[in-house]
Amino acid sequence: MSLRPSPLPTGHPLRYSYGTNGLTDLRLDDALSLLADLGYDGVGLTLDHMHLDPLAPDLAARTHKLARRLDELGLGVTIETGARYVLDPRRKHGPSLLDPDPAQRARRADLLVRAVQIATDLGAHAVHCFSGILPKATAGEADTGAAGTEGQAVAAEDAAWKRLAETLTPVLDVATAAGIPLAIEPEPGHLLATLDDFHRLRTDLGSPDALGLTLDIGHCQCLEPLSPAACVRAAAPWLRHVQIEDMRRGVHEHLPFGDGEIDFPPVLEALAAVGYQGLVSVELPRHSHAGPQLAQQSLPFLHHAAAVSTPPDADRPPNPGEGHTDSDGRTP
């Protein structure tokens, strides 16, 4: 059976990709060939040991070879930096930009600088990143005993925001010089978890042009007060990367399309209406065991949803009691 989908709808401007963090059981070239055969426009490339390892020798040569392959296949690319254990084999997503140890924070910043260079060499349209969660020691001070007063909790959080801004500043300098946006993602359970949090960081940094936003549509469904389509419109001026999957209100679990609660036609309509030019990348990092099948199913779903004519979104905030955010603060 051919992997190629049925003829694509015409007249819709969005371009779709699939994240390699959902294809980790495939060799990178096999994953890229699959996506090209299926008709995807690009790939969300997570820098990780099983695909493009940013810390292994001969990075420049490997990146150059990959650039040629992407060009052969006609695939665009976004660089993702959410690999679970690329920096530390024992700490998931560690160290983060909030690590108490400046040397450890510098390791994360160095990864992002490498990501910007890779993005430049591959012609990527953005580099994705996220803040990380408050370190346990910091969070614990706000929870118990005399150290757990409200004032101390606020001071600890303020210190974390300052740490985040300071650590990102040199990365943004590199991104500015390269002309590659650094697109930070609001992540449930992280310090920077919402669109409001993004604007706090942007203000703290003086609104640099290089700082953009990664908007995960599922995360909007999970915890934002606005609908996902309304989030797209609100985020439009800063939107540099989009991740997409299904999700339920209050539950941070990335789901295949149709398994959650999101109404996708208004979301895609909003992305097209605001003139979003980057890739819309399917994000299913816990479904690699079924990656080829889900990649095959996801693109026709998105094309169909984009072709459906929908009424304007109601921008209705969730009703009280629709659910709490069930998240342990971990990026999937």
Coordinates of C-alpha atoms in Angstrom, one line a residue:
M1 CA 0.0 0.0 0.0
S2 CA 1.3 3.4 -0.9
L3 CA 2.1 5.8 1.9
R4 CA 1.2 8.8 -0.1
P5 CA -2.1 10.5 1.0
S6 CA -4.9 11.4 -1.3
P7 CA -4.7 14.6 -3.3
L8 CA -4.3 17.6 -1.0
P9 CA -6.9 20.4 -0.7
T10 CA -5.8 23.5 -2.4
G11 CA -5.9 27.1 -1.3
H12 CA -4.8 26.6 2.3
P13 CA -1.5 28.3 3.3
L14 CA -0.4 26.2 6.2
R15 CA 2.6 23.8 6.1
Y16 CA 2.8 20.7 8.2
S17 CA 5.6 18.8 9.8
Y18 CA 6.0 15.9 12.2
G19 CA 8.3 15.9 15.2
T20 CA 11.2 13.4 15.3
N21 CA 10.6 13.0 19.0
G22 CA 7.7 10.9 17.9
L23 CA 9.8 8.8 15.5
T24 CA 12.7 7.8 17.8
D25 CA 12.4 4.1 16.8
L26 CA 13.4 5.1 13.3
R27 CA 16.8 6.1 11.9
L28 CA 16.8 9.8 11.1
D29 CA 17.1 9.2 7.3
D30 CA 14.3 6.7 7.4
A31 CA 12.1 9.1 9.4
L32 CA 12.8 11.9 6.9
S33 CA 12.1 9.6 3.9
L34 CA 8.8 8.6 5.5
L35 CA 7.7 12.2 6.1
A36 CA 8.6 13.2 2.5
D37 CA 6.7 10.1 1.1
L38 CA 3.7 11.0 3.2
G39 CA 3.6 14.5 1.8
Y40 CA 4.7 16.5 4.9
D41 CA 6.3 19.9 4.2
G42 CA 8.9 19.6 6.9
V43 CA 10.2 18.1 10.1
G44 CA 10.4 19.2 13.7
L45 CA 14.0 18.0 14.4
T46 CA 14.7 17.2 18.1
L47 CA 18.5 17.3 18.7
D48 CA 19.1 14.0 20.4
H49 CA 21.6 11.1 20.5
M50 CA 19.6 8.8 18.2
H51 CA 19.2 11.4 15.4
L52 CA 21.3 14.5 15.2
D53 CA 23.4 14.4 18.4
P54 CA 24.5 18.0 19.2
L55 CA 27.3 16.9 21.5
A56 CA 28.9 14.1 19.3
P57 CA 32.1 14.7 17.2
D58 CA 31.9 16.1 13.6
L59 CA 28.7 18.1 14.2
A60 CA 29.4 20.5 11.3
A61 CA 30.0 17.7 8.8
R62 CA 26.9 15.7 10.0
T63 CA 24.8 18.9 9.8
H64 CA 26.0 19.7 6.3
K65 CA 25.1 16.1 5.2
L66 CA 21.7 16.5 6.7
A67 CA 21.1 19.9 5.0
R68 CA 21.7 18.2 1.7
R69 CA 19.3 15.4 2.5
L70 CA 16.6 17.9 3.6
D71 CA 17.1 19.8 0.4
E72 CA 16.8 16.6 -1.7
L73 CA 13.5 15.7 0.0
G74 CA 12.1 19.2 -0.1
L75 CA 11.6 19.3 3.7
G76 CA 11.7 22.5 5.8
V77 CA 12.8 22.2 9.4
T78 CA 12.4 23.6 12.9
I79 CA 15.0 22.8 15.6
E80 CA 13.6 21.4 18.8
T81 CA 15.6 21.2 22.0
G82 CA 13.3 19.1 24.2
A83 CA 15.3 15.8 24.2
R84 CA 14.9 14.1 27.6
Y85 CA 18.4 13.0 28.4
V86 CA 20.7 14.7 25.9
L87 CA 22.6 16.7 28.5
D88 CA 22.3 14.4 31.6
P89 CA 21.6 10.6 31.4
R90 CA 20.1 10.6 34.8
R91 CA 18.0 13.8 35.0
K92 CA 15.1 14.2 32.6
H93 CA 15.4 17.6 30.8
G94 CA 18.3 18.4 33.1
P95 CA 20.0 20.8 33.5
S96 CA 17.6 23.5 32.8
L97 CA 17.8 27.2 32.4
L98 CA 16.8 27.5 36.0
D99 CA 19.4 25.2 37.5
P100 CA 20.9 26.6 40.8
D101 CA 24.4 25.9 39.6
P102 CA 25.6 28.6 37.1
A103 CA 27.8 26.1 35.3
Q104 CA 24.9 23.7 34.8
R105 CA 22.7 26.6 33.4
A106 CA 25.6 27.4 31.1
R107 CA 25.4 23.8 29.7
R108 CA 21.8 24.3 28.7
A109 CA 22.6 27.7 27.2
D110 CA 25.4 26.2 25.2
L111 CA 23.0 23.6 23.8
L112 CA 20.8 26.4 22.7
V113 CA 23.7 28.2 21.1
R114 CA 24.6 25.0 19.3
A115 CA 21.0 24.7 18.2
V116 CA 21.0 28.2 16.7
Q117 CA 24.1 27.3 14.7
I118 CA 22.5 24.1 13.5
A119 CA 19.4 26.0 12.6
T120 CA 21.5 28.4 10.6
D121 CA 23.3 25.6 8.7
L122 CA 20.0 23.8 8.0
G123 CA 18.0 26.9 7.1
A124 CA 15.5 26.3 9.9
H125 CA 12.9 28.9 10.6
A126 CA 13.2 28.8 14.5
V127 CA 14.8 27.2 17.5
H128 CA 12.5 25.9 20.2
C129 CA 13.2 25.9 23.9
F130 CA 11.5 26.0 27.3
S131 CA 12.2 27.3 30.8
G132 CA 12.2 24.2 32.9
I133 CA 10.6 23.7 36.3
L134 CA 11.6 25.3 39.5
P135 CA 14.3 23.2 41.1
K136 CA 13.1 21.1 43.9
A137 CA 15.1 22.9 46.6
T138 CA 13.7 26.2 45.4
A139 CA 10.1 24.9 45.2
G140 CA 10.4 23.2 48.6
E141 CA 11.4 26.4 50.3
A142 CA 8.0 27.7 49.4
D143 CA 6.1 24.7 50.8
T144 CA 7.1 24.0 54.4
G145 CA 8.2 25.6 57.7
A146 CA 9.5 29.1 58.4
A147 CA 11.0 29.2 54.9
G148 CA 7.7 28.6 53.4
T149 CA 6.1 32.0 53.9
E150 CA 4.3 33.7 51.1
G151 CA 6.9 36.4 50.8
Q152 CA 9.7 33.9 50.5
A153 CA 7.8 32.0 47.8
V154 CA 7.4 35.2 45.8
A155 CA 11.1 36.0 46.3
A156 CA 12.1 32.5 45.1
E157 CA 10.0 32.8 42.0
D158 CA 11.3 36.3 41.2
A159 CA 14.8 35.0 41.5
A160 CA 14.0 32.2 39.1
W161 CA 12.6 34.7 36.6
K162 CA 15.8 36.7 36.9
R163 CA 17.9 33.6 36.4
L164 CA 15.9 32.7 33.3
A165 CA 16.4 36.1 31.7
E166 CA 20.1 36.2 32.5
T167 CA 20.7 32.8 31.1
L168 CA 18.8 33.4 27.9
T169 CA 20.5 36.8 27.2
P170 CA 23.7 35.5 25.6
V171 CA 21.6 32.9 23.6
L172 CA 19.4 35.7 22.3
D173 CA 22.5 37.7 21.3
V174 CA 23.6 34.7 19.2
A175 CA 20.1 34.3 17.8
T176 CA 20.0 37.9 16.9
A177 CA 23.3 37.8 15.0
A178 CA 22.2 34.7 13.2
G179 CA 18.7 36.0 12.3
I180 CA 17.1 32.9 13.8
P181 CA 14.2 33.4 16.3
L182 CA 14.4 31.6 19.7
A183 CA 10.9 30.4 20.3
I184 CA 10.2 29.6 23.9
E185 CA 7.3 27.3 24.7
P186 CA 4.9 27.7 27.6
E187 CA 4.9 24.3 29.2
P188 CA 2.4 23.1 31.8
G189 CA 4.2 22.8 35.2
H190 CA 7.2 24.9 34.2
L191 CA 8.1 28.4 35.4
L192 CA 7.0 29.7 32.0
A193 CA 3.7 27.8 31.7
T194 CA 1.3 30.3 30.0
L195 CA 1.0 33.1 27.5
D196 CA 1.0 35.5 30.3
D197 CA 4.3 34.0 31.5
F198 CA 5.8 34.5 28.1
H199 CA 4.9 38.2 28.2
R200 CA 6.5 38.5 31.6
L201 CA 9.8 37.1 30.2
R202 CA 9.5 39.3 27.1
T203 CA 9.1 42.4 29.2
D204 CA 11.9 41.4 31.6
L205 CA 14.2 41.1 28.6
G206 CA 13.1 44.3 27.0
S207 CA 11.1 42.8 24.1
P208 CA 14.0 41.6 21.9
D209 CA 13.1 40.8 18.4
A210 CA 14.9 37.5 18.6
L211 CA 12.6 36.2 21.3
G212 CA 9.5 34.5 19.8
L213 CA 6.9 32.0 21.0
T214 CA 6.3 28.3 20.4
L215 CA 2.6 27.8 20.8
D216 CA 1.5 24.2 21.6
I217 CA -2.1 23.9 20.7
G218 CA -2.7 21.1 23.1
H219 CA -1.3 23.1 26.0
C220 CA -3.8 25.9 25.1
Q221 CA -6.6 23.4 25.5
C222 CA -5.0 22.1 28.7
L223 CA -4.7 25.2 30.8
E224 CA -5.2 28.6 29.0
P225 CA -8.4 30.5 29.8
L226 CA -9.0 31.3 26.1
S227 CA -9.8 28.7 23.5
P228 CA -6.9 27.3 21.3
A229 CA -8.1 29.4 18.3
A230 CA -8.3 32.5 20.5
C231 CA -4.8 31.8 21.8
V232 CA -3.5 31.7 18.2
R233 CA -4.9 35.2 17.6
A234 CA -3.6 36.6 20.9
A235 CA -0.1 35.1 20.2
A236 CA 0.1 36.1 16.6
P237 CA 2.6 39.0 16.8
W238 CA 5.2 36.7 18.5
L239 CA 4.3 33.4 16.9
R240 CA 7.4 31.7 15.5
H241 CA 6.7 28.0 15.9
V242 CA 3.5 25.8 16.4
Q243 CA 3.2 22.4 17.8
I244 CA -0.1 20.5 17.4
E245 CA -1.8 17.4 18.9
D246 CA -5.0 16.6 20.7
M247 CA -5.5 17.1 24.4
R248 CA -8.1 17.3 27.1
R249 CA -8.8 20.2 29.5
G250 CA -6.7 20.0 32.6
V251 CA -4.7 16.9 31.6
H252 CA -1.2 17.3 30.2
E253 CA -1.2 14.3 27.9
H254 CA -0.3 14.6 24.2
L255 CA -2.9 12.6 22.2
P256 CA -3.4 11.5 18.6
F257 CA -6.0 13.6 16.7
G258 CA -9.5 12.6 17.6
D259 CA -8.6 11.3 21.1
G260 CA -9.0 14.6 22.9
E261 CA -11.3 17.6 22.9
I262 CA -9.9 20.1 20.5
D263 CA -12.0 21.5 17.7
F264 CA -9.3 21.8 15.0
P265 CA -10.9 23.7 12.1
P266 CA -11.1 27.0 14.0
V267 CA -7.5 26.6 15.1
L268 CA -6.2 26.1 11.6
E269 CA -8.5 28.8 10.4
A270 CA -7.0 31.2 12.9
L271 CA -3.4 30.2 12.0
A272 CA -4.1 30.9 8.4
A273 CA -5.9 34.2 9.2
V274 CA -3.0 35.6 11.2
G275 CA -0.6 34.8 8.4
Y276 CA 1.5 32.2 10.2
Q277 CA 4.4 31.3 7.9
G278 CA 6.3 28.6 9.9
L279 CA 5.7 24.9 10.2
V280 CA 2.8 23.4 12.1
S281 CA 4.4 20.4 13.7
V282 CA 2.6 17.3 15.0
E283 CA 3.9 16.6 18.6
L284 CA 3.4 13.1 19.9
P285 CA 6.6 12.3 21.9
R286 CA 5.2 9.4 23.7
H287 CA 3.9 7.5 20.7
S288 CA 7.1 6.5 18.9
H289 CA 6.1 2.9 19.0
A290 CA 3.3 3.8 16.5
G291 CA 5.1 6.7 14.9
P292 CA 4.9 5.7 11.2
Q293 CA 1.2 4.9 11.5
L294 CA 0.3 8.1 13.4
A295 CA 2.4 10.1 10.9
Q296 CA 0.3 8.6 8.1
Q297 CA -3.0 9.3 9.8
S298 CA -2.2 12.8 11.1
L299 CA -1.6 14.6 7.8
P300 CA -4.9 13.7 6.2
F301 CA -6.6 14.7 9.4
L302 CA -5.1 18.1 9.3
H303 CA -5.8 18.6 5.7
H304 CA -9.4 17.7 6.2
A305 CA -9.7 20.0 9.2
A306 CA -8.2 22.8 7.3
A307 CA -10.7 22.3 4.5
V308 CA -13.7 22.4 6.7
S309 CA -15.5 25.8 6.8
T310 CA -16.1 26.8 10.4
P311 CA -18.0 29.6 12.1
P312 CA -16.0 32.2 14.0
D313 CA -14.7 30.9 17.3
A314 CA -16.7 31.9 20.4
D315 CA -13.6 32.6 22.4
R316 CA -15.4 31.1 25.4
P317 CA -13.3 30.6 28.6
P318 CA -13.8 27.2 30.2
N319 CA -16.7 26.8 32.5
P320 CA -15.8 26.6 36.2
G321 CA -15.1 23.1 37.3
E322 CA -14.1 21.8 33.8
G323 CA -10.9 20.4 35.3
H324 CA -7.7 21.1 37.1
T325 CA -4.3 20.9 35.4
D326 CA -3.1 17.4 36.1
S327 CA 0.6 17.9 35.4
D328 CA 3.8 16.9 37.3
G329 CA 5.7 19.7 35.6
R330 CA 7.4 17.4 33.1
T331 CA 7.8 18.0 29.4
P332 CA 6.5 14.9 27.6

